Every structure is written in C-alpha cells, then in structure tokens.
Coordinates of C-alpha atoms in Angstrom, one line a residue:
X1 CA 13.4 20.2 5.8
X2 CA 13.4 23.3 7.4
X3 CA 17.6 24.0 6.7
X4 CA 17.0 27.8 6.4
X5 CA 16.5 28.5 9.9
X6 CA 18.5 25.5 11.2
X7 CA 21.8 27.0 9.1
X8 CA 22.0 29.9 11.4
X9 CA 22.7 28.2 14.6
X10 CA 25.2 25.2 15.4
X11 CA 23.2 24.2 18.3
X12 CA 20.8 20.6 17.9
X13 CA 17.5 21.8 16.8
X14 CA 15.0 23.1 19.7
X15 CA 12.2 21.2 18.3
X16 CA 13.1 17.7 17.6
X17 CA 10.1 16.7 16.7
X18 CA 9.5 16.4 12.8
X19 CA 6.0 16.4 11.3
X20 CA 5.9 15.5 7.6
X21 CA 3.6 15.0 5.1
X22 CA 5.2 13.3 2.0
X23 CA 3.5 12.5 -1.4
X24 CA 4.6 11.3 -4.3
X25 CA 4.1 12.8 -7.2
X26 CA 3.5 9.7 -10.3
X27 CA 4.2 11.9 -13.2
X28 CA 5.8 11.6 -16.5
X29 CA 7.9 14.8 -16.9
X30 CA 8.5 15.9 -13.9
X31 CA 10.8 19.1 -15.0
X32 CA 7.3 21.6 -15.6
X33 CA 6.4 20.6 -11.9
X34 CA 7.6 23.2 -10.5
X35 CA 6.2 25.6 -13.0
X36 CA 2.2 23.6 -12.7
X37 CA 2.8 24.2 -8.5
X38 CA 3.6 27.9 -8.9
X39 CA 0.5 28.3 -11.1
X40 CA -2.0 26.5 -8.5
X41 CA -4.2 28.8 -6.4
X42 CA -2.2 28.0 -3.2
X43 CA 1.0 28.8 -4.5
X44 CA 0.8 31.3 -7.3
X45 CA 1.3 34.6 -5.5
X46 CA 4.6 33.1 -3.8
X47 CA 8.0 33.3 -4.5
X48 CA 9.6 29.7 -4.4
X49 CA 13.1 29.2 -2.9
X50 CA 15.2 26.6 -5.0
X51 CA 18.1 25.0 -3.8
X52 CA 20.2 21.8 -4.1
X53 CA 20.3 19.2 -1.7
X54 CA 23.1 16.7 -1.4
X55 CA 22.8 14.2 0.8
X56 CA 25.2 10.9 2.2
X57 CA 23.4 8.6 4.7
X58 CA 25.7 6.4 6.9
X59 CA 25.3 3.1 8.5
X60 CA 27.4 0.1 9.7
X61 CA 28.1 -2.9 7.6
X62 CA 25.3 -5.0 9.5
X63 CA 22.8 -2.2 8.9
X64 CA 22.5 -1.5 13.0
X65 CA 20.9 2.2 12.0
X66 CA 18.7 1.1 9.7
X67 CA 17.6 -1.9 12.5
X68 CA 16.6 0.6 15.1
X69 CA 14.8 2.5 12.7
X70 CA 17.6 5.5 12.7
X71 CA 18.6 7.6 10.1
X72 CA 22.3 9.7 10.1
X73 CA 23.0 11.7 6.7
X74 CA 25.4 14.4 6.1
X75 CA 24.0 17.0 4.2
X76 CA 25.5 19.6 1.5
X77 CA 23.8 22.7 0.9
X78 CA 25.0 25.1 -1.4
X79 CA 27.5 24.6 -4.7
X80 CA 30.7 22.5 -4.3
X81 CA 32.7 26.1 -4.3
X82 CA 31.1 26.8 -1.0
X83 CA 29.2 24.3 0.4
X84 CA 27.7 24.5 3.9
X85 CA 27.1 21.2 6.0
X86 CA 24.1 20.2 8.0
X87 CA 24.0 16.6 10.0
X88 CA 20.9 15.3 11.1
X89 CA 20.3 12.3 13.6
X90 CA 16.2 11.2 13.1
X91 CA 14.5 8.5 14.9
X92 CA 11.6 6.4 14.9
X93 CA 8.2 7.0 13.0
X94 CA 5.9 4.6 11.3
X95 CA 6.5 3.3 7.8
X96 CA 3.2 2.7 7.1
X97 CA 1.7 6.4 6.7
X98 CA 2.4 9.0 4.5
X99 CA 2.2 11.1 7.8
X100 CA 5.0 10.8 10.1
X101 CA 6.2 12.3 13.3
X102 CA 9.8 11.5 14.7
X103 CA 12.7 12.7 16.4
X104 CA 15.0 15.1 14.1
X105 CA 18.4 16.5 15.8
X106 CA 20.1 18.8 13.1
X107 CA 23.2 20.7 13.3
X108 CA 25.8 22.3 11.3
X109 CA 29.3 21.2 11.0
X110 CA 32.3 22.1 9.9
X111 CA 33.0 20.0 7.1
X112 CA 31.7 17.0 5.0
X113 CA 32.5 14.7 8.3
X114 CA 30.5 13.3 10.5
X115 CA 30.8 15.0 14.3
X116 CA 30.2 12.7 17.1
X117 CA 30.3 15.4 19.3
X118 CA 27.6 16.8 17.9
X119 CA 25.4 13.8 18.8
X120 CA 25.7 14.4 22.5
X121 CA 23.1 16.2 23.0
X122 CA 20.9 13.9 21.2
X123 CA 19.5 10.4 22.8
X124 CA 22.7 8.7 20.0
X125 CA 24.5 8.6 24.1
X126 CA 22.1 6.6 24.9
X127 CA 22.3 4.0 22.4
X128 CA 26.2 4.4 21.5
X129 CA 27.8 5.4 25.2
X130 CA 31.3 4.8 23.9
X131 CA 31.3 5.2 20.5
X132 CA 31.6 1.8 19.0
X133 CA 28.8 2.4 16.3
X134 CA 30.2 5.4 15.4
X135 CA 33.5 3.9 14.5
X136 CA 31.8 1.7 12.3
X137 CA 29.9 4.2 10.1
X138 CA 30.6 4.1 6.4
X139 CA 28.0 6.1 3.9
X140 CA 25.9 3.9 2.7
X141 CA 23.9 5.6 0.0
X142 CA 23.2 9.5 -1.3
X143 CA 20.2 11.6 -2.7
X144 CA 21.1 14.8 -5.0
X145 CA 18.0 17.0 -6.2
X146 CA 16.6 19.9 -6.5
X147 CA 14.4 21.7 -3.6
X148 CA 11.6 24.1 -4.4
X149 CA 10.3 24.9 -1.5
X150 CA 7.2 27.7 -0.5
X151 CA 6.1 28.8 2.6
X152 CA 2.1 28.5 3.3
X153 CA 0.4 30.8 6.1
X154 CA -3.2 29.3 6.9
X155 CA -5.8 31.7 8.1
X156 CA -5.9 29.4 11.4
X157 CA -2.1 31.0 12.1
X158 CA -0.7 27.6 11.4
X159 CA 2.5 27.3 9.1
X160 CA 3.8 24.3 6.6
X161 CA 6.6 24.4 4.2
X162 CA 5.7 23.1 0.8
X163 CA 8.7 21.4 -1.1
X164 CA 9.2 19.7 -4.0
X165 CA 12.1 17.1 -4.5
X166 CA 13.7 16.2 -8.1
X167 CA 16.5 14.2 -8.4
X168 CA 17.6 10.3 -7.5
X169 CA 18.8 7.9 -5.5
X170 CA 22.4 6.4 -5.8
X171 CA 23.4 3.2 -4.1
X172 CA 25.7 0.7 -5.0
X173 CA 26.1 1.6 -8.4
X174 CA 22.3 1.6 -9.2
X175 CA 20.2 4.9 -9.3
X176 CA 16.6 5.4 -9.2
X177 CA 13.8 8.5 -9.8
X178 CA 12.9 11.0 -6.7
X179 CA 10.2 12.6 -7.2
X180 CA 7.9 13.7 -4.3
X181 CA 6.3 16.7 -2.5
X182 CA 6.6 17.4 1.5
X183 CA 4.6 19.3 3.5
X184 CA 6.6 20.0 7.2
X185 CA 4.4 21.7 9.7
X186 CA 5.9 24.5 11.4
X187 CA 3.1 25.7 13.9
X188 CA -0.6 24.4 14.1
X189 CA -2.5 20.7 13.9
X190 CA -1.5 18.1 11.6
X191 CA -4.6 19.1 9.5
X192 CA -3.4 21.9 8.7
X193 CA -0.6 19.7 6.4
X194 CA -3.6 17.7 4.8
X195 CA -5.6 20.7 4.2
X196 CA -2.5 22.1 2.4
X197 CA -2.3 18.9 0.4
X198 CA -5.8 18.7 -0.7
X199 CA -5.3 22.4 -2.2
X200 CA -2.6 21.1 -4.1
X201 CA -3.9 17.5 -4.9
X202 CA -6.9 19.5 -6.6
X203 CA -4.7 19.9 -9.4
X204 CA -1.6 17.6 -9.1
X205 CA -1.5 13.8 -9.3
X206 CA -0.6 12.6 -5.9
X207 CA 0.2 8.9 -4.2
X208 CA 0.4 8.8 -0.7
X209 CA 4.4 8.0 0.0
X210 CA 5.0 5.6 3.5
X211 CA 8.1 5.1 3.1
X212 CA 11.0 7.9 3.8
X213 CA 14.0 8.7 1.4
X214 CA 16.0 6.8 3.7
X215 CA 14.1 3.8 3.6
X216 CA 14.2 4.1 0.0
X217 CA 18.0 4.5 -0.4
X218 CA 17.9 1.2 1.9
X219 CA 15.3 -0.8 -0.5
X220 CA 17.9 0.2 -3.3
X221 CA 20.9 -0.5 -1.7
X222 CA 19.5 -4.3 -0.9
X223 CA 18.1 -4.7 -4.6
X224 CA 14.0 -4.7 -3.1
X225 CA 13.1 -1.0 -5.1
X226 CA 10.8 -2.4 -7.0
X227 CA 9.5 -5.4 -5.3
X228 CA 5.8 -6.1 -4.5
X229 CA 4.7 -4.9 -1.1
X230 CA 3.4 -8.0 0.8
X231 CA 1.0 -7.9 4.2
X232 CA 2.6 -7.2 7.1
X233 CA 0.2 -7.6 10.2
X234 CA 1.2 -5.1 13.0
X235 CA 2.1 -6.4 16.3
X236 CA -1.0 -6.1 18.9
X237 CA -0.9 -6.3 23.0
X238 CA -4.2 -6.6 24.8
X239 CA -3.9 -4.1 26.2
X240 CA -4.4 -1.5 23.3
X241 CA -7.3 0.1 23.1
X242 CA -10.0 -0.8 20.4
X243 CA -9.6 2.3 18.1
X244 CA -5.8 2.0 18.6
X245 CA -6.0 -1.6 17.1
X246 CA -8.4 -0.8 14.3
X247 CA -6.1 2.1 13.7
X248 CA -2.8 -0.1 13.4
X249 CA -5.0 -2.9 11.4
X250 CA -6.0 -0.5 8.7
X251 CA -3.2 1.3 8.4
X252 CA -0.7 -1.4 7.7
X253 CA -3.4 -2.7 5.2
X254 CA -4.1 0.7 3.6
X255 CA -0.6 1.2 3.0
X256 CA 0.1 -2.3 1.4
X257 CA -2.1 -1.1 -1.5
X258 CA -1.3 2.4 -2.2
X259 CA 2.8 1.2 -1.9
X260 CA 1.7 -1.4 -4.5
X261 CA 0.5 1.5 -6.3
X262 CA 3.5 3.5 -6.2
X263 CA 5.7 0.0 -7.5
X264 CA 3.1 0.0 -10.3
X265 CA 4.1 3.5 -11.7
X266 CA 7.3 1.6 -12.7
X267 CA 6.6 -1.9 -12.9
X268 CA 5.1 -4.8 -15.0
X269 CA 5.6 -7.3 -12.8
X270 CA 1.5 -9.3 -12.3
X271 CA 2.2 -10.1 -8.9
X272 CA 2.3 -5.5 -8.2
X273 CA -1.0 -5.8 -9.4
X274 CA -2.0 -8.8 -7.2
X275 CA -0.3 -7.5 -4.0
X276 CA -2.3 -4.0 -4.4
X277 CA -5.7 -6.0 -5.1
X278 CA -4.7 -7.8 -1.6
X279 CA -4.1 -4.9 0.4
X280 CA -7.2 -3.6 -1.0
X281 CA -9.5 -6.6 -0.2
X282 CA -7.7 -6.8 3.4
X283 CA -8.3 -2.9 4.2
X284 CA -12.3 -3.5 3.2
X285 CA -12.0 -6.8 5.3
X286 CA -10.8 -4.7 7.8
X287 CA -13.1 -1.3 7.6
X288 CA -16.2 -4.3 8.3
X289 CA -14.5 -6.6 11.1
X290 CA -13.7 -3.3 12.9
X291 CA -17.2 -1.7 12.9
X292 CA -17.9 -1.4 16.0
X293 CA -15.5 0.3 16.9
X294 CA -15.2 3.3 14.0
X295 CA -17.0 6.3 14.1
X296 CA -20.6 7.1 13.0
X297 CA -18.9 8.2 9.8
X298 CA -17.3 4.6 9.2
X299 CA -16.6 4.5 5.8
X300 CA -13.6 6.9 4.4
X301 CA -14.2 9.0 1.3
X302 CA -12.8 6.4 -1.4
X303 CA -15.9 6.1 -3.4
X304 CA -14.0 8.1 -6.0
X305 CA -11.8 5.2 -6.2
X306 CA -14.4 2.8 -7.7
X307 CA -13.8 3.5 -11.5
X308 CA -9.9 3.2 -10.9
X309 CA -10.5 0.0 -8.8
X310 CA -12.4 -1.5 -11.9
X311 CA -9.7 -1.1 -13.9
X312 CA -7.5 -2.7 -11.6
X313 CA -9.8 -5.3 -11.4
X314 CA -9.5 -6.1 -15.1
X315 CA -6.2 -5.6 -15.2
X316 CA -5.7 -8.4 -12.5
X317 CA -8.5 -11.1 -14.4
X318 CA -6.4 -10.5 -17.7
X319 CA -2.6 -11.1 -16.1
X320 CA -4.4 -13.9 -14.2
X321 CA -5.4 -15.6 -17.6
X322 CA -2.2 -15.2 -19.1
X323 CA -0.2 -16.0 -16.9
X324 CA -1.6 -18.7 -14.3
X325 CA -5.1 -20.0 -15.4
X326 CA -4.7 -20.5 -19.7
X327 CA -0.8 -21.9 -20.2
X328 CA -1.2 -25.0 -18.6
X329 CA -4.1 -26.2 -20.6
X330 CA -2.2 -25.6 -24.0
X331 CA -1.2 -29.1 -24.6
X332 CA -4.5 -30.9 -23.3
X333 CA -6.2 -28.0 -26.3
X334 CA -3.4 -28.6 -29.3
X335 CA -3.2 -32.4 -28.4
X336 CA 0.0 -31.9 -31.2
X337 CA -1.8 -30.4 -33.9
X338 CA 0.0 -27.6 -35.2
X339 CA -3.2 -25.0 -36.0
X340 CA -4.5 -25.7 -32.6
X341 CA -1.1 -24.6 -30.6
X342 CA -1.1 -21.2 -33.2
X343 CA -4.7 -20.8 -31.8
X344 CA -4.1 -21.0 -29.0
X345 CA -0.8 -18.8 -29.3
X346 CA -2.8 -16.3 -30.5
X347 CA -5.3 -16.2 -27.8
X348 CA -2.5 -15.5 -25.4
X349 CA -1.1 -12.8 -27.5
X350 CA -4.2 -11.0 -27.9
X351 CA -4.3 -11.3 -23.9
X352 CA -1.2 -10.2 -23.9
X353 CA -2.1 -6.9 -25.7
X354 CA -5.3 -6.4 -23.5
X355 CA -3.8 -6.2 -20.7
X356 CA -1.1 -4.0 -22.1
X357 CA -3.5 -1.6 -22.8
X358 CA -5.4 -1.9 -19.2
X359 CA -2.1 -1.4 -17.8
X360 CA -1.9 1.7 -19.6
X361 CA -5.5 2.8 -18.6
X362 CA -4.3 2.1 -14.9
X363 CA -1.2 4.3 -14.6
X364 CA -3.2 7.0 -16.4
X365 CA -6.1 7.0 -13.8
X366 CA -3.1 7.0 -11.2
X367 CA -2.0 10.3 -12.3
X368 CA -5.4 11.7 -12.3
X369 CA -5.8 14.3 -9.5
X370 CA -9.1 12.4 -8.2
X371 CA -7.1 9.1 -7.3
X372 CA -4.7 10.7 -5.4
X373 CA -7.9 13.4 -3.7
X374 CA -9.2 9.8 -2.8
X375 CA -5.7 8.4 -1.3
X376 CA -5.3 11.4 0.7
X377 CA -8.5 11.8 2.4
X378 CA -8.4 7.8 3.1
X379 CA -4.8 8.7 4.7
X380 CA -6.5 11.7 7.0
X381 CA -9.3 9.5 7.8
X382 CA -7.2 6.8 9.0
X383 CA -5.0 9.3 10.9
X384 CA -8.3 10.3 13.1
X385 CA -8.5 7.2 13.8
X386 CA -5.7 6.7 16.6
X387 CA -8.0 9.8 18.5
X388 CA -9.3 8.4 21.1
X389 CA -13.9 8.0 20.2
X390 CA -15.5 10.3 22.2
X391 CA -17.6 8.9 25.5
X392 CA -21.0 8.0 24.8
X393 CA -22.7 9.5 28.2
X394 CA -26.0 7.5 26.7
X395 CA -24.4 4.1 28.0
X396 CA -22.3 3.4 31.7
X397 CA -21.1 0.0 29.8
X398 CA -17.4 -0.1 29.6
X399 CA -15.9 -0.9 26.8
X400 CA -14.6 -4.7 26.3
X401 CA -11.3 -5.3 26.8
X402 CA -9.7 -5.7 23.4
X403 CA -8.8 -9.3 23.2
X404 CA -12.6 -11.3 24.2
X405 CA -13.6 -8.8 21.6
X406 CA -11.3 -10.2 18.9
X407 CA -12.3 -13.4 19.3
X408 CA -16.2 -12.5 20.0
X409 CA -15.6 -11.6 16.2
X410 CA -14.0 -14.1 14.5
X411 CA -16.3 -16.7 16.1
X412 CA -18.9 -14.4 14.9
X413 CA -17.2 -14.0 11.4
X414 CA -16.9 -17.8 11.6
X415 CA -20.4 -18.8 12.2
X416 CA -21.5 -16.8 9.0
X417 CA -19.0 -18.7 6.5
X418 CA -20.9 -21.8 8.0
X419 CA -23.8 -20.5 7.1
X420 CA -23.2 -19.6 4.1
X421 CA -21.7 -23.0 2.9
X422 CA -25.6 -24.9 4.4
X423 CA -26.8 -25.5 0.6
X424 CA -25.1 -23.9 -2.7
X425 CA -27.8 -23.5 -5.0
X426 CA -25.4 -21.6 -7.5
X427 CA -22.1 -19.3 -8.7
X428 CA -23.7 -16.7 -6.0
X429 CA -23.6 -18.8 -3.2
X430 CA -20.5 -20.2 -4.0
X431 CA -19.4 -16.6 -4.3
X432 CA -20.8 -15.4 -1.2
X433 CA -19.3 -18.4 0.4
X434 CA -15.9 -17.5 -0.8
X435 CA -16.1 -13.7 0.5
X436 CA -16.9 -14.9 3.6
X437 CA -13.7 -17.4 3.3
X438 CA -11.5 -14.1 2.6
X439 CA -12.7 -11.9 5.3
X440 CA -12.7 -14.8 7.7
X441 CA -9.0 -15.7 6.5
X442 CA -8.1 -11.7 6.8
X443 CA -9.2 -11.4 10.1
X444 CA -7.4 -14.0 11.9
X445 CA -4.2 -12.7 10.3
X446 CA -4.9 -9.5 11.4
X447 CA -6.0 -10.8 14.7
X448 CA -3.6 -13.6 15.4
X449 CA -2.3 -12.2 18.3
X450 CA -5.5 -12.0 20.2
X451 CA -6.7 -16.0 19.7
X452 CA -7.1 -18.5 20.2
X453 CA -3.7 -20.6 18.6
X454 CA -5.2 -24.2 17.3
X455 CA -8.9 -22.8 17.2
X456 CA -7.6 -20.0 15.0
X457 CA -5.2 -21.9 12.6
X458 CA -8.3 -24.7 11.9
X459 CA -10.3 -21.9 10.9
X460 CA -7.8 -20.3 8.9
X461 CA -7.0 -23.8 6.8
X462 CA -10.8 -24.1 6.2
X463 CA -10.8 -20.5 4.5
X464 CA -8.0 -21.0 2.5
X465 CA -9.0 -24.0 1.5
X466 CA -12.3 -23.1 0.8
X467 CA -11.6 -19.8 -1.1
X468 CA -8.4 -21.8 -2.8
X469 CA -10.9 -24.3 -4.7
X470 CA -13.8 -21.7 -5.3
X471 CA -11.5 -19.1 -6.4
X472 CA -9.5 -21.9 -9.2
X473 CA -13.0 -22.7 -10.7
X474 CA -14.0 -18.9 -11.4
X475 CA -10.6 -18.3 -12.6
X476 CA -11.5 -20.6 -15.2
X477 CA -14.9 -19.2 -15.9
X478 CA -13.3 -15.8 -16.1
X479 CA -11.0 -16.6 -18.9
X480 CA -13.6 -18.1 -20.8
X481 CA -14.9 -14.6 -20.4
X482 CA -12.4 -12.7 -21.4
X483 CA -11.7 -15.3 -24.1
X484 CA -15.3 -14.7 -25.4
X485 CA -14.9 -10.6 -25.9
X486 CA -11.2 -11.0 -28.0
X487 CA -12.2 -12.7 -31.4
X488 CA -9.9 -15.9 -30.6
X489 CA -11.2 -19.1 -32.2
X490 CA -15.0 -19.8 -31.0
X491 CA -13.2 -23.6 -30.5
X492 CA -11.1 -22.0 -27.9
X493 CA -14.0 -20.7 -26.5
X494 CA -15.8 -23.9 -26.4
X495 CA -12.6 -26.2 -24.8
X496 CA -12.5 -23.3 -22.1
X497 CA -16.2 -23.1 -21.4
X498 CA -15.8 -27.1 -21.0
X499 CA -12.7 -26.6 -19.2
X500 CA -14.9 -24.5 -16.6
X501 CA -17.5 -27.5 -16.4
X502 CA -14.8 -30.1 -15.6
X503 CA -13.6 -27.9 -13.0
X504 CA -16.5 -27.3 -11.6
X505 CA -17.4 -31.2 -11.5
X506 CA -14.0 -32.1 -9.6
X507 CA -14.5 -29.2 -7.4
X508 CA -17.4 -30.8 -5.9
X509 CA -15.8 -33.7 -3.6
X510 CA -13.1 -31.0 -2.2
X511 CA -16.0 -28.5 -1.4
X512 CA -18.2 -31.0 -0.1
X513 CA -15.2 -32.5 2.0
X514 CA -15.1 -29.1 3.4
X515 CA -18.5 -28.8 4.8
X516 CA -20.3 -27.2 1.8
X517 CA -24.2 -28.7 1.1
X518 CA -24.5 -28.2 -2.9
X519 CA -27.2 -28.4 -4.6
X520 CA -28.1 -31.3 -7.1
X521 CA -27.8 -28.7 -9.7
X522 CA -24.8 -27.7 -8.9
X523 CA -23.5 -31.5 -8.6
X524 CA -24.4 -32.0 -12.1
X525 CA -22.0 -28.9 -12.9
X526 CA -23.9 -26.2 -15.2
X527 CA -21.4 -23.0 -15.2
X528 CA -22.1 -20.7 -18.0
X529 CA -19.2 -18.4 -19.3
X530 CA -21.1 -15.0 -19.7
X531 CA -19.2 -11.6 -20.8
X532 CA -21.1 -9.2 -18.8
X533 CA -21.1 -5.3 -21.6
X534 CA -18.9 -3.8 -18.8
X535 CA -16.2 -6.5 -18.7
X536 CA -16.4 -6.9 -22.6
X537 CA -16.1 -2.9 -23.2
X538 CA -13.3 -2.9 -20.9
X539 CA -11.2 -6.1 -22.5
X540 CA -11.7 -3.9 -26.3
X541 CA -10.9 -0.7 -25.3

C-alpha cells in the first residue's frame, strides 16, 4: 500500500516499517463492494481512488525467500500503454494475526526488471553480499486486481488508508479468488486501524486474514490453498515473559480457527470443520490455563459467537456421523438383507442432506457482520495482550519466572483430571472427565517446551487415551441422536441405541485400565440416546 506517495521518489521508503490490518471479506458478489463501502457512514462523503495493481513475486527454485520469511514482487501500476514500476523488498511479521508489522523497502524502477541496486540500501546486503540469490530469482507467482482505496482522518490526528482488493491469484497454471480489505496506518496507534475496521465491520462481513497475499500465492503455488489449517504450537524460551507467552499461545490458537474459517467459505472438506472446532477448543483451553496471567478483563468479547459456534457444532456431530461413526456398522445392521442396507442407505443420505443444509446455515452466519464484529475485537484483544500488565504496587512479589510456572500448572491441571476420574457415576462425569482430558492434552502441547520431557509425554498418553475412548462412545450416542430427529427407520434407531450400550460396556475395562472408578451403574452400561428440542430443531431446519 501506500504507492501514491512512494511513486514520486526513487529513493527506498523513509519508513520501512509497514503496519497493516488485512480482512477478508467472505462474500458472494463481490463486484457491489465497492459500491456498499462508499455507502457506509465512514466512507460515504469520500472520494475513492481506483487503480489496478499488477503484481509478479520472485523467489529461487528452493523457495530461499519464502524460508526467511521475505517477500520481493515487482509491481505494475497504471495500464500496459504506460505502466509505472514499483519494487518492494518486505520482511518478517507474524502469520498468525491479521495485524502485522514488518519491514517494507519500496522503490521505483525503470522497467518490469528487477534492480539489485536498488536493494542496497535495504538489509537484502546483508543476507545476499554477492549476489548469488539474486541470480537465482525467477517469478514465482502474480496477483492482478482492482484497488479502491480511501483515505480516513481520525479525530485523534491519526491516518489509515482503507483499500479494497478484487482480483486473483495466478500460480502455476491454477488461479484462485482475492478478495480482502486493508487498513495501512499512516500516523497514530495501531487502534486507530481497528477502530477504523469496526466502523466498517458494522456493516460488512469480515474474517480476520493471517496470512499475506504472498503467503497465499505460495499456498497456491504448492497445491495447500485450500487445505485444513492444523495446530502449530509457537516456539517458547524461558525466558519470555508470562503475558508474552500467553500472547504467542493464544494467538497461534486463535488463528488456527478463524483460518479454518476462511478455508470453509470455499470448502466441503469435514476435516475444515474439525480443524476450526480444534483451534477453537485449544484457544478456550488456553484463555483458562493462562488466567493468571490475563487482565482483570480476561475473557475477549466473543460471546456474540455462541449462536455461530452452535452451528458449527452441529455441523461437526452430523459430518462426524456420516462420515466416521455410522459406515462401519452397515454390515453388522443389514447382516445381507437387502431392505436393511436401503435403510440404512437412507439414513446416511438423509444425513447427508442435513448437514448440507447446516453447512449452508454456517457460511451464511459467516457473512453476517456480527461474526466478523466478534473476530475482530477477539483479534484487538489478543493484540493487547503482548503489552506488558501494568505493576501491581499492592504486592513486592515478583513474578515467577515463566517455566516453574508452566509446570506449577499442568501438575495442577493434572491433579484435577485425577480427580475427576475417582468414581463415574454417569454421562456427566465421564464428560467432565473428558474436558479435563482435552485441556490437560492442550496444555502440554502448548507448553512442551517448558516440562518436564517423560513426565509430560505420560500425561499426555493418559489424556488422549482417556478422551480417545470417552469421546468414541458419545459419538455413538450422538448419532443415535441425530438418527432419532430424521424419520429413518425406528429399527435403525434401536440397533444404534444398542450400538451405544455395547460401546459403552467394552469401554469400561479401557477406562478402568486407565484409572477411572465407575460406578456399578455405569458397569452395567445404561446410556440413553436423548434428542435434546435444540439439537432436533437444528438437525430439521
């Protein structure tokens, strides 16, 4: 961003540092955006600037840019007939916040080729002295589309350009949607972006976007666009701070689900849906193991989130049914009679359809202007986080040092799970046991780092296991549920109901193996399969 005012100067940009607020936007007809923006409140008395942006990135055949988290793009500005070039070196920033600050170095050249001497000013000396990676640049990948850009004045004095982005990504013969809004902040505080954002967001379906256009291009270059985002636990010293690690921690966990989100816009694929559940359950995990050391105010504003969640929820039981927990039992039900397979056929197309339509439901709650309202104050919140907590003058205790505290915790977290598994009496306790087996499993991975090595992996084999066996047994209960509210064959219903005994039954030896006390009740395996009204509306809508 920001080409008008580097255009009239060859020199690198005074101000390398870049900070950027991007958003995507998850909308359906993204031609009238530009036409909804200029009507908002923020935006209607301004006159937007339009131009179009072509851009190539380079790297070497071994990726060594894209490695070092660099980006080097050649860009086109104006129409083919008289085309004015811009190339920009950027460096670092974090991929797992729509907020980023890095290096940018941006200066015109002479024509659509890359000028190495106009990287010596720049730290590129410093990592190619004699040029070898620069002989070996070849492009890589291009984005084309169309900037709309505005530029907001906030009665603080500070000042962000607002652009909107249309166009694609081409790579290796495959192409793929751009669609986002950033908000670059010329003078003032970071808030002022995410104050500009919410005004915006008010009306405008937003998602929080971590990842850059160039990391993008890279994702489509190596055939991973559209791939489910899996956990990636940051790298912590001991010597961080304890709001710096809680920072990192529920970041990288925050941004798991709302990239999962993004893929969903686009994708069927269950396991989208399962990922974004993940990093959602990990980020909660999180928000408690960290306590201590958030402020007063610990929990973010995502209460708006809990119908969308819901949904999500549902959507997750459903593909969970279809796909993993019912097929396998189709043989054991039809025993070769031909009615009973059709049955049972059926059953899994009318699953089929529900979650169909709960997918629907999802990606329209995703382009509802509360999600995104929700996404974005979560993404401020957890950007006050990396401020250091302001001294309590109460207390002359000094803080703990982070790693005795990480373990203090997980022992603590530990005790609680093996409390919790001293006498099941019934489906709660055996839930409660298996929350506690999830947030015990989620902290050490988050935590790793800081414990203990064999200590830690016991633990974490006792969790898995223990929320592994709970979790298969109310997967079967749930699909009795959901079998319950569809109008499949009430002998379906039964077999799965009796399916959810048995495994309750055989689950008792590996639960007791693993230190859980159940009660005699619960050794004689009584499970009911109850459709609560919410899950049964739901299912039928």
């Amino acid at each position: 961003m920001g080409d008008a005012e580097n255009m009239k100067s060859d020199a690198p940009n005074p101000r390398p540092t870049e900070i950027e607020l991007k958003l995507a936007v998850p909308t359906q007809d993204p031609s009238r955006l530009v036409q909804r923006l200029s009507k908002t409140a923020l935006l209607s008395r301004k006159k937007a600037s339009i131009r179009h942006l072509h851009n190539v990135y380079y790297d070497t055949p071994d990726q060594v840019l894209h490695q070092a988290r660099i980006a080097l793009r050649l860009r086109r500005v104006g129409s083919d007939q008289n085309p004015q070039w811009l190339q920009t070196l950027k460096m670092g920033g974090a991929s797992d916040s729509a907020l980023s600050q890095r290096g940018e170095w941006e200066v015109a050249v002479p024509n659509g080729a890359l000028d190495f001497h106009a990287l010596e000013a720049t730290p590129w000396s410093q990592i190619d002295p004699d040029g070898h990676i620069f002989q070996a640049l070849a492009p890589c990948f291009t984005t084309s589309f169309e900037r709309s850009s505005w530029l907001v004045r906030g009665p603080d004095g500070s000042s962000v350009e607002v652009a909107l982005d249309v166009g694609q990504i081409v790579a290796c013969g495959h192409s793929a949607p751009l669609c986002e809004l950033e908000f670059e902040l010329l003078s003032g505080t970071p808030d002022a972006l995410f104050d500009t954002a919410q005004a915006i967001a008010n009306t405008i379906a937003v998602l929080p976007a971590n990842t850059s256009k160039a990391e993008r291009g890279y994702a489509l270059a190596q055939n991973t666009w559209d791939r489910p985002v899996r956990a990636r636990p940051p790298e912590l010293g001991r010597e961080l701070a304890l709001h710096e690690a809680a920072g990192r921690v529920l970041r990288e966990m925050f941004s798991q689900f709302t990239s999962n989100l993004h893929v969903l816009c686009t994708s069927d694929a269950p396991e989208v849906v399962h990922q974004a559940r993940v990093g959602w359950r990990r980020f909660k995990s999180a928000l408690r193991l960290f306590k201590p050391a958030l402020p007063t105010q610990a929990n973010p504003p995502w209460l708006a989130l809990g119908p969308f969640l819901s949904d999500l929820g549902t959507l997750r039981d459903l593909e969970v049914a279809l796909n993993e927990t019912l097929p396998p039992f189709l043989e054991a039900y039809a025993q070769g009679d031909a009615q009973r397979v059709q049955s049972f056929e059926t059953m899994l197309s009318t699953l089929s359809a529900a979650a169909d339509r709960q997918r629907k439901s999802v990606r329209i709650a995703l382009q509802t202007p509360a999600t995104g309202l929700a996404l974005l104050a979560t993404t401020q919140w957890l950007e006050a986080l990396t401020k250091p907590p302001v001294p309590d003058h109460t207390t002359t205790e000094a803080p703990m040092p982070l790693r005795p505290w990480a373990r203090r915790r997980i022992a603590r977290l530990r005790q609680r799970m093996k409390e919790a598994t001293q006498d099941a009496h019934g489906a709660q306790d055996q839930h409660r046991i298996r929350i506690f087996a999830k947030r015990l499993r989620y902290g050490i991975e988050a935590l790793q780092p800081l414990l203990w090595k064999r200590r830690a992996q016991r633990w974490h084999q006792k969790a898995t296991a223990l929320q592994t066996s709970i979790g298969t047994a109310r997967d079967i209960t749930q699909a009795g549920a959901l079998a319950a509210t569809l109008r499949v064959d009430p002998g379906l219903v039964e077999f799965l109901r009796g399916l959810a005994v048995g495994r309750e039954t055989s689950s008792v030896p590996v639960l007791e193996g693993l230190g859980v006390k159940l009660s005699p009740v619960l050794r004689s395996g009584q499970p009911k399969v109850v459709a609560t009204r919410r899950t049964r509306q739901k299912v039928q809508q």
